[in-house]
Coordinates of C-alpha atoms in Angstrom, one line a residue:
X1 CA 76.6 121.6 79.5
X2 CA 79.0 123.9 81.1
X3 CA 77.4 127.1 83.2
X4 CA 80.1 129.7 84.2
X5 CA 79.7 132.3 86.5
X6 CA 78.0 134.3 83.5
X7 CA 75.7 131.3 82.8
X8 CA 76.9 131.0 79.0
X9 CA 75.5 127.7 78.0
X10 CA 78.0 124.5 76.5
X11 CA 77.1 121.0 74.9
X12 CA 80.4 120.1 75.9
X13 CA 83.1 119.5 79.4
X14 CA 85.9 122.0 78.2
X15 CA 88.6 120.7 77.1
X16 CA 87.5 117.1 77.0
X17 CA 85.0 116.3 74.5
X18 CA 85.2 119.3 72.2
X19 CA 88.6 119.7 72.8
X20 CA 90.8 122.5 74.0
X21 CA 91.7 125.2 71.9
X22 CA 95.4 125.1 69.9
X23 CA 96.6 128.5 71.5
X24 CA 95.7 126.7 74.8
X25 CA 98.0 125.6 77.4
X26 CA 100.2 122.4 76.8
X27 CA 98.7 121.3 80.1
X28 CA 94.8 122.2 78.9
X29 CA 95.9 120.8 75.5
X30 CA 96.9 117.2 77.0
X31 CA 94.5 116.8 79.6
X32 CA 93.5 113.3 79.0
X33 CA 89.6 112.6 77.5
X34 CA 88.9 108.9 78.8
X35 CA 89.8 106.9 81.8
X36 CA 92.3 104.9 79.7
X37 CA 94.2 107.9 79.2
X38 CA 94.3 109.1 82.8
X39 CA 97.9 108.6 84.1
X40 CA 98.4 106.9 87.4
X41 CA 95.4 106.8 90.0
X42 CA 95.1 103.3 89.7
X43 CA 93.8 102.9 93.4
X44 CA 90.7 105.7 92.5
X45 CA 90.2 104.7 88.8
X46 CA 92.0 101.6 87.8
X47 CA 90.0 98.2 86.6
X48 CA 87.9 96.8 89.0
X49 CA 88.0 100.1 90.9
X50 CA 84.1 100.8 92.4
X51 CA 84.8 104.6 91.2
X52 CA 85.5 103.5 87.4
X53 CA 82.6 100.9 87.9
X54 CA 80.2 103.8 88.8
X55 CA 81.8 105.7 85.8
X56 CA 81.5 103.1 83.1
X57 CA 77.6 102.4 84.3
X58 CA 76.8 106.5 84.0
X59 CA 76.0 105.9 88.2
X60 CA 77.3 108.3 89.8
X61 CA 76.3 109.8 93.0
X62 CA 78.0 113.1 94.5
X63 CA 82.1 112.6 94.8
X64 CA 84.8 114.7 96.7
X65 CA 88.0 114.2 94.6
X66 CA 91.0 115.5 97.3
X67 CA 94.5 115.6 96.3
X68 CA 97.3 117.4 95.4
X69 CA 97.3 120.3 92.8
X70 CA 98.2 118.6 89.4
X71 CA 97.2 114.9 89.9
X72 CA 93.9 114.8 88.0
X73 CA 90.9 115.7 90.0
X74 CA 89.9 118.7 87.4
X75 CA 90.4 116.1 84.6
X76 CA 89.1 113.4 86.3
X77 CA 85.1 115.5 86.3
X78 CA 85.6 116.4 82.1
X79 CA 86.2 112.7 82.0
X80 CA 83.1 111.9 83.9
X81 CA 81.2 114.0 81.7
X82 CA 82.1 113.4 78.7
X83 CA 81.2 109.7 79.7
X84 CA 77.8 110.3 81.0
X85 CA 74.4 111.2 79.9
X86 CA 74.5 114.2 82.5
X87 CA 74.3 117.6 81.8
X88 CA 77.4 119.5 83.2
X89 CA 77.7 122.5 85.0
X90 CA 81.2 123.9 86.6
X91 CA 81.8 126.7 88.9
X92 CA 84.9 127.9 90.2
X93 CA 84.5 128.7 94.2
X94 CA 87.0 130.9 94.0
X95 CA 84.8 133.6 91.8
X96 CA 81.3 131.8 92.2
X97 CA 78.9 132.8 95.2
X98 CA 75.7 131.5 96.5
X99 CA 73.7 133.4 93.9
X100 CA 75.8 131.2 90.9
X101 CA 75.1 128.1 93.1
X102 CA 71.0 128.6 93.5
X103 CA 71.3 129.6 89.6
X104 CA 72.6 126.2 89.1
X105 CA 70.3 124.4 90.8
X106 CA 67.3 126.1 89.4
X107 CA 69.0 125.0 86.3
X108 CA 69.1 121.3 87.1
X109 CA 65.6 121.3 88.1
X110 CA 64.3 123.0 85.3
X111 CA 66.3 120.4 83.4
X112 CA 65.0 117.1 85.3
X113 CA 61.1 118.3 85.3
X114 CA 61.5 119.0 81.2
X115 CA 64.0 116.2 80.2
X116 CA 64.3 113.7 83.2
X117 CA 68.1 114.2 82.4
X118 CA 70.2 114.7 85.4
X119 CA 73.2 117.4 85.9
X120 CA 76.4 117.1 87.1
X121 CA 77.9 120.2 88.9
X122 CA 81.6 120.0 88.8
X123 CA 83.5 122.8 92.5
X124 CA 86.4 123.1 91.7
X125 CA 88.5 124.2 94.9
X126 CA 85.9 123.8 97.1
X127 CA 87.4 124.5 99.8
X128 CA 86.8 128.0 98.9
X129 CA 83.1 128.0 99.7
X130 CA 82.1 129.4 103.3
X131 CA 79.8 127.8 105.2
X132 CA 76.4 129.1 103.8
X133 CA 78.0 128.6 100.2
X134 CA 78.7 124.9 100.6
X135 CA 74.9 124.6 102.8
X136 CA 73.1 125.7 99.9
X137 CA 74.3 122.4 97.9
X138 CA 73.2 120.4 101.2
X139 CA 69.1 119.8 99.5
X140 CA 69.5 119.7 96.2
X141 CA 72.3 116.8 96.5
X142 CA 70.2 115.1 99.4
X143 CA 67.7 115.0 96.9
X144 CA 69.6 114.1 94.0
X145 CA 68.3 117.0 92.0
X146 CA 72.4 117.8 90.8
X147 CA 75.4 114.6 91.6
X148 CA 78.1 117.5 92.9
X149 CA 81.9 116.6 92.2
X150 CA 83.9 118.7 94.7
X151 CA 87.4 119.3 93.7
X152 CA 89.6 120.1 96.1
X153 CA 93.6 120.5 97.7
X154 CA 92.2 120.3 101.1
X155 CA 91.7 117.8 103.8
X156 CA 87.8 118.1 103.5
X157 CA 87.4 116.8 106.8
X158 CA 88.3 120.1 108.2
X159 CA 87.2 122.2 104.7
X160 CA 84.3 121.0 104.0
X161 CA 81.0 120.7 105.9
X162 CA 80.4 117.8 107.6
X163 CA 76.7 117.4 106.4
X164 CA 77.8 117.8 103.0
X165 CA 80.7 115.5 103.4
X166 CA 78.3 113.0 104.5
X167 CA 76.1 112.7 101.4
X168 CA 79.0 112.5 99.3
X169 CA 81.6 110.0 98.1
X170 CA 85.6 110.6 99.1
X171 CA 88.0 109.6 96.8
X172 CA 92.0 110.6 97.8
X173 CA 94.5 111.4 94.5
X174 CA 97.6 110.6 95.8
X175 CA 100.5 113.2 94.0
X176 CA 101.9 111.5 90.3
X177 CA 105.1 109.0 90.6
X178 CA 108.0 109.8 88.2
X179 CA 107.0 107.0 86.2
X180 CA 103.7 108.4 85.3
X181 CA 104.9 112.2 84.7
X182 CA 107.7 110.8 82.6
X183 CA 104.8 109.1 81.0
X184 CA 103.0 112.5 80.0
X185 CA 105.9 114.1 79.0
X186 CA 107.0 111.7 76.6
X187 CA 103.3 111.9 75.4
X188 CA 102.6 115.3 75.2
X189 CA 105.8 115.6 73.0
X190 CA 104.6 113.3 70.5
X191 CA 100.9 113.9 69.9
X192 CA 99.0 116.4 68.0
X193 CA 97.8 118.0 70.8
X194 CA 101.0 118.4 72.5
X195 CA 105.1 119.4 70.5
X196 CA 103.9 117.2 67.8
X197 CA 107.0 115.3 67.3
X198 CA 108.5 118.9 66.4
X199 CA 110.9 118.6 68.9
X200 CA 113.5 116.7 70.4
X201 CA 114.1 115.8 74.3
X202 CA 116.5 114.6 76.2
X203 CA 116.0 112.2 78.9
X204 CA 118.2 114.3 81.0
X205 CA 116.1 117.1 80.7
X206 CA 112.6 115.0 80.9
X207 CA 114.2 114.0 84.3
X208 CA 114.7 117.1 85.3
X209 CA 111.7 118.1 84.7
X210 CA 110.0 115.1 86.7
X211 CA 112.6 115.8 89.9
X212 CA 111.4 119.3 90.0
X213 CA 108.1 118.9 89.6
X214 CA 107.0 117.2 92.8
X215 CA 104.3 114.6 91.4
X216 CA 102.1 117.5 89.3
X217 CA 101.6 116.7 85.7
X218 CA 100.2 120.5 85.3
X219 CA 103.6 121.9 86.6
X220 CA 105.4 119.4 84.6
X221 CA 103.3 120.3 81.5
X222 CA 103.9 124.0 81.9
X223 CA 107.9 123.4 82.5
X224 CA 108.0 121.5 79.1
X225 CA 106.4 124.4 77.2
X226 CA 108.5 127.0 78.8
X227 CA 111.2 124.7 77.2
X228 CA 109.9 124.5 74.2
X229 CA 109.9 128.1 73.8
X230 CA 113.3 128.4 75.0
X231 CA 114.4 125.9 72.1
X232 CA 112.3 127.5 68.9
X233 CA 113.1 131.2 70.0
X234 CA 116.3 129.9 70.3
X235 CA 116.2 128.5 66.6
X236 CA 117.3 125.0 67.6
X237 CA 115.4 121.7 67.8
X238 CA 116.2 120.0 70.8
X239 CA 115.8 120.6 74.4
X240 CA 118.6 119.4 76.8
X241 CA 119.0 119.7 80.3
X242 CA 120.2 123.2 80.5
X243 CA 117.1 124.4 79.1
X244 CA 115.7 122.4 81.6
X245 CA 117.6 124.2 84.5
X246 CA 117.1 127.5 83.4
X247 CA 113.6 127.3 82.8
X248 CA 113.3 125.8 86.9
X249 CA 116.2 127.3 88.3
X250 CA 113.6 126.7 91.6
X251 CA 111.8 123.7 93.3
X252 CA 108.7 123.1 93.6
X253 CA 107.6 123.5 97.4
X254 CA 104.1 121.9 97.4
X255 CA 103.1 123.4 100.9
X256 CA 100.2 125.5 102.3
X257 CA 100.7 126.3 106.2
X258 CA 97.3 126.1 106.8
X259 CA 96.3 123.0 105.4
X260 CA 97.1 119.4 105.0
X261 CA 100.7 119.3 103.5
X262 CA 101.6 121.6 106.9
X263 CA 100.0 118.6 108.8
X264 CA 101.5 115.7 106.9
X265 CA 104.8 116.9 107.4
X266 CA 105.3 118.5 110.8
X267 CA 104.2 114.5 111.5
X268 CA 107.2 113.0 109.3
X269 CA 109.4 115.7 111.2
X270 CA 108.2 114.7 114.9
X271 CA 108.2 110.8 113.9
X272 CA 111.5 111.3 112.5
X273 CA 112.4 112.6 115.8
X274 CA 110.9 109.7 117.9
X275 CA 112.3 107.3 115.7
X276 CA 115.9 108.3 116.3
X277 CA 116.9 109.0 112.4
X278 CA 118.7 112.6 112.6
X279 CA 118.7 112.8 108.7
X280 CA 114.7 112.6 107.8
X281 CA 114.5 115.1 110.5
X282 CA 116.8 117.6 109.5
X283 CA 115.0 117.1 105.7
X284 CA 111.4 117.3 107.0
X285 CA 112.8 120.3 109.2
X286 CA 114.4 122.0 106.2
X287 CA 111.3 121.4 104.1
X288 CA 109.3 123.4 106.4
X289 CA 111.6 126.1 106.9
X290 CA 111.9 126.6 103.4
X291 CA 108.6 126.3 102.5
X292 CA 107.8 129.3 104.6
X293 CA 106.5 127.3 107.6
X294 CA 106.0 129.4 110.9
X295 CA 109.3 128.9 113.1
X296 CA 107.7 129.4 115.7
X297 CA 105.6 126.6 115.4
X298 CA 108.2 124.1 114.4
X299 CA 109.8 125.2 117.9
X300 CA 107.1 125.0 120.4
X301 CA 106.7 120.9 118.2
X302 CA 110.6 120.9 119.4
X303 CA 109.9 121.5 123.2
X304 CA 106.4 119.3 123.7
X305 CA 108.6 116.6 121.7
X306 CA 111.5 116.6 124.5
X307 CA 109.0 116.0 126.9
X308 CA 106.7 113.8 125.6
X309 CA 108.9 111.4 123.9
X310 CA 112.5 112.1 125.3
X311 CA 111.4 113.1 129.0
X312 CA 114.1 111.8 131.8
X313 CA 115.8 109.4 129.2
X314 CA 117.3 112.8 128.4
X315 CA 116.5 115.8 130.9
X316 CA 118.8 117.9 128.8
X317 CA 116.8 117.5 125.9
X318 CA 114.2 119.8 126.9
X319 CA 116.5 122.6 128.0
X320 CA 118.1 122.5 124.3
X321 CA 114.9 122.7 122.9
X322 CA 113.7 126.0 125.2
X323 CA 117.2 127.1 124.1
X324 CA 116.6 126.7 120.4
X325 CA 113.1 128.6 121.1
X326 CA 115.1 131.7 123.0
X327 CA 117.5 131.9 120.5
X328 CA 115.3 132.0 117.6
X329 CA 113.3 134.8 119.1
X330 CA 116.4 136.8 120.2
X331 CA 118.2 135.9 117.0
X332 CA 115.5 135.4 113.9
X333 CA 116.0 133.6 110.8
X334 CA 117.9 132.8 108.7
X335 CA 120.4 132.3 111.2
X336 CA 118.1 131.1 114.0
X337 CA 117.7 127.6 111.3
X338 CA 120.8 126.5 112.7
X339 CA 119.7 126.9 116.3
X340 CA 116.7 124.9 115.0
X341 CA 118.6 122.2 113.4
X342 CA 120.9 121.8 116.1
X343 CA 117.8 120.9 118.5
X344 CA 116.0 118.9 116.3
X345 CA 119.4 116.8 115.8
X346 CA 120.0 116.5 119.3
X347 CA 116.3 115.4 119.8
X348 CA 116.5 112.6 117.1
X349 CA 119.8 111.0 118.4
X350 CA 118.7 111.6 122.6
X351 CA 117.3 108.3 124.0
X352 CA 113.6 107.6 123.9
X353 CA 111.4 107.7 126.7
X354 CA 107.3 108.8 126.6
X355 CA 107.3 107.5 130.3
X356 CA 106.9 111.4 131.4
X357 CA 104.0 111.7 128.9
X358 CA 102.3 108.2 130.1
X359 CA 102.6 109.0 134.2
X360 CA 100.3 112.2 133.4
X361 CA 97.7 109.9 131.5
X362 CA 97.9 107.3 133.8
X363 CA 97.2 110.0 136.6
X364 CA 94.8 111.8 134.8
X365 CA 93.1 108.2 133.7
X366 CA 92.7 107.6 137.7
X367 CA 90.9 111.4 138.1
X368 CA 89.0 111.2 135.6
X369 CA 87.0 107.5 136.7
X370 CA 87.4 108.2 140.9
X371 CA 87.5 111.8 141.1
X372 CA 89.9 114.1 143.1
X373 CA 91.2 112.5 146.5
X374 CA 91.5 113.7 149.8
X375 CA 94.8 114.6 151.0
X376 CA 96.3 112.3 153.7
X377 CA 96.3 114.0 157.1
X378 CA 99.7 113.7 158.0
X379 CA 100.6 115.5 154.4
X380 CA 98.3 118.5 155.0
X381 CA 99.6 122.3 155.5
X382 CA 100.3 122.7 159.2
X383 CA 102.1 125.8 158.8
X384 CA 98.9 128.3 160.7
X385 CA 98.2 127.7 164.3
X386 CA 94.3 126.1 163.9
X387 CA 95.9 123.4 161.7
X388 CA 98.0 121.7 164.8
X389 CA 94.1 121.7 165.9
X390 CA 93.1 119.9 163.6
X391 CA 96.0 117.5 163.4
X392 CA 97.3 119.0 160.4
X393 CA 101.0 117.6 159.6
X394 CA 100.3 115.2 162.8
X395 CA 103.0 112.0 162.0
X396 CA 104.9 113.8 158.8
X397 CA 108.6 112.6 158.4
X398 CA 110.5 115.1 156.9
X399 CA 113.3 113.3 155.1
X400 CA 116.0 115.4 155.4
X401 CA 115.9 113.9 159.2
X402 CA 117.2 110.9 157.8
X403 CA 120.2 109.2 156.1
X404 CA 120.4 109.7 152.2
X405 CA 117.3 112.1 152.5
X406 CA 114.6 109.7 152.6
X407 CA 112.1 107.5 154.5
X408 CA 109.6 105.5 153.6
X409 CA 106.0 107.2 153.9
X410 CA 103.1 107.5 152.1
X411 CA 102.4 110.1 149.8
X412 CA 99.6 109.4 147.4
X413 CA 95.7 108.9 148.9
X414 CA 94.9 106.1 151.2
X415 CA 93.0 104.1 148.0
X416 CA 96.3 104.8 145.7
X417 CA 98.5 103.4 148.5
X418 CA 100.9 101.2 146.1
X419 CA 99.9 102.9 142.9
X420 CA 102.3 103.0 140.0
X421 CA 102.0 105.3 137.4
X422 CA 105.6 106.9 136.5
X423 CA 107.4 103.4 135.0
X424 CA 110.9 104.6 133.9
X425 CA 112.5 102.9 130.9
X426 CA 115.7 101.2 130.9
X427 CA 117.3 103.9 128.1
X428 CA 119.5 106.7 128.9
X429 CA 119.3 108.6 131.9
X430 CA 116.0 107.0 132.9
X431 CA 117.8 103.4 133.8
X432 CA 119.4 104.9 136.7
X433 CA 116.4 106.0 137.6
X434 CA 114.7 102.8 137.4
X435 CA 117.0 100.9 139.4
X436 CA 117.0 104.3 142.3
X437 CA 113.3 104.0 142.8
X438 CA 113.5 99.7 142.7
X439 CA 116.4 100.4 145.7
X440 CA 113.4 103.0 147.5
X441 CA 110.7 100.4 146.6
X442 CA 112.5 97.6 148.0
X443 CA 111.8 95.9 144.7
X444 CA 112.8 92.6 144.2
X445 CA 116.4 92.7 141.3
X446 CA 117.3 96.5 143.4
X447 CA 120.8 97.1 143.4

């Protein structure tokens, strides 16, 4: 039973059981009606998987499905209810509201007390419920009244509500390999549902198609019919790899600034960074940049970076990466990219050092369990007449007094006497370093 928005009433998941219709997408034509036709997902569904086990045994409590667009998760709930005993009700959060959601439910218990028969209520995207949408689920699922299946593109650790998230199941869909969207190609131009063996492909072109479409079958689906129509308005019978190109003459992008793709790879980008390889950075930076991502942002990721994981290995590093900052407000993109790219290349390359980032923690670690210290008496401002007084400054030893600018004196609190929490590393700039404060030290190994 499927309950749109309208409430219109269906024995049947769409497109699963009773089967899409023939002037239907390619992509609604194909979608797969069992668990044994599902493409890739082997970690969520495969043999032996506890989701498939809960599946095959009609068990199933409330499930989050989060992936990618085009990997299965709308599929995945007409497979599930086609395979149960379950009534089935789907709302899109995009055009339902709470109203469609308490009709739902008033459903499903009318349904339970009359039948005993249970309902499944397939979300898609949602995501797209607010918080008083997605807390009007929270007691009929706690009580078992409907098993939801969420669908959605976003992390639902920040989308979804944490009590909600709670009483359900999460299940990840990780985005298609080639191998398994070659797969549905090739199938989708051989069966009934799909080209019907009416036309030929050629593997040039199915690559093409996979390359382009970024691990999502629906994409991939939709790029093969808009070939297909190229080729029969064209009165011919095959599709090559031209058609190919000129039906994607653009990439696929998969990014949304605001949700977990912008997270995943602004991550790749700053461990690129730290892990010295210039070229992954450069991609992950171009990736961003092309995908729309805020410049602004990438930059400020540029100067914390130079800090925390270049520091005095590098000093210069974070002066190029305020410069790249500057010039990108003074300058703007697209040309401003280059000042980008030249920064994150120079941070990638520049010797390692988080020492900077771990002398704050450390210092910060020390506050946090003893509290704030009192200042030594002899480093106290003695610059106003009472402080002399109060012995203020009393037994200081200013350093310029004394050859190469220094003396030994104590600077931190009387119970830190000895502490140690800047430890420079032996890379770049920060070995000198090292081996100047062993020499001040009187470390044993100073040069």
């Amino acid at each position: 039973m499927t309950l749109g928005v309208t409430g219109s009433l269906f024995d049947e998941a769409p497109g699963q059981a009773a089967g899409a219709a023939a002037d239907a997408p390619l992509a609604a034509r194909m979608r797969p009606r069992t668990l044994d036709e599902l493409v890739g997902q082997e970690a969520v569904v495969g043999p032996g998987s506890p989701l498939r086990a809960l599946i095959d045994d009609d068990r199933l409590s409330s499930v989050i499905l989060w992936g990618p667009a085009g990997t299965g998760k709308t599929s995945l709930a007409g497979i599930i209810a086609a395979a149960s005993s379950a009534a089935y009700v789907e709302l899109s959060a995009v055009s339902a509201g709470v109203a469609d959601v308490r009709r739902a439910i008033a459903g499903a218990e009318e349904l339970k007390r009359g039948t005993g028969r249970r309902t499944l209520l397939f979300i898609d995207e949602i995501h797209r419920f607010n918080k008083n949408q997605q807390d009007s689920l929270l007691k009929a699922v706690e009580s078992g009244v409907i098993t939801m299946i969420g669908a959605t593109t976003e992390n639902p650790f920040f989308e979804v509500n944490s009590p909600l998230l709670s009483r359900s199941l999460l299940f990840r869909l990780e985005a298609l390999g080639p191998d398994d969207v070659t797969t549905l190609l090739r199938r989708a131009v051989a069966d009934p549902r799909g080209l019907d063996a009416q036309l030929e492909v050629e593997a040039d072109a199915l690559a093409h198609i996979v390359d382009r479409a970024g691990g999502d079958a629906r994409f991939a689906l939709n790029a093969l019919e808009m070939c297909a129509s190229i080729v029969v308005n064209a009165g011919r019978a095959e599709v090559t790899v031209e058609d190919a190109q000129a039906a994607l003459r653009q990439p696929v992008l998969r990014y949304d600034k605001a949700g977990d793709v912008h997270y995943d790879v602004i991550s790749a980008f700053i461990k690129s960074m730290r892990g010295s390889d210039p070229d992954a950075a450069v991609f992950w930076l171009a990736q961003m940049l092309e995908s729309g991502e805020d410049p602004e942002f990438i930059a400020r990721r540029m100067v914390i970076f130079a800090s925390e994981d270049i520091g005095n290995a590098d000093a210069q590093a974070l002066v190029v990466a305020v410069a790249a900052f500057d010039a990108l407000r003074v300058v703007g993109l697209p040309e401003a990219s280059l000042n980008l790219s030249q920064a994150a290349l120079y941070l990638a390359v520049a010797p390692k050092s988080n020492a900077s980032m771990m002398a704050l923690s450390r210092a910060r670690e020390e506050l946090n369990r003893h509290g704030a210290q009192a200042v030594p008496g002899h480093l106290r401002d003695a610059h106003y007449p009472a402080a002399r007084r109060l012995a203020h400054g009393d037994g200081y030893q200013y350093p310029h007094d004394f050859d190469g600018g220094w003396v030994a004196q104590q600077y931190l609190p009387d119970r830190l006497r000895g502490a140690r929490f800047y430890e420079p590393v032996d890379r770049g700039r920060e070995k000198a370093i090292r081996e100047r404060l062993q020499q001040l030290r009187g470390e044993p190994g100073a040069r």
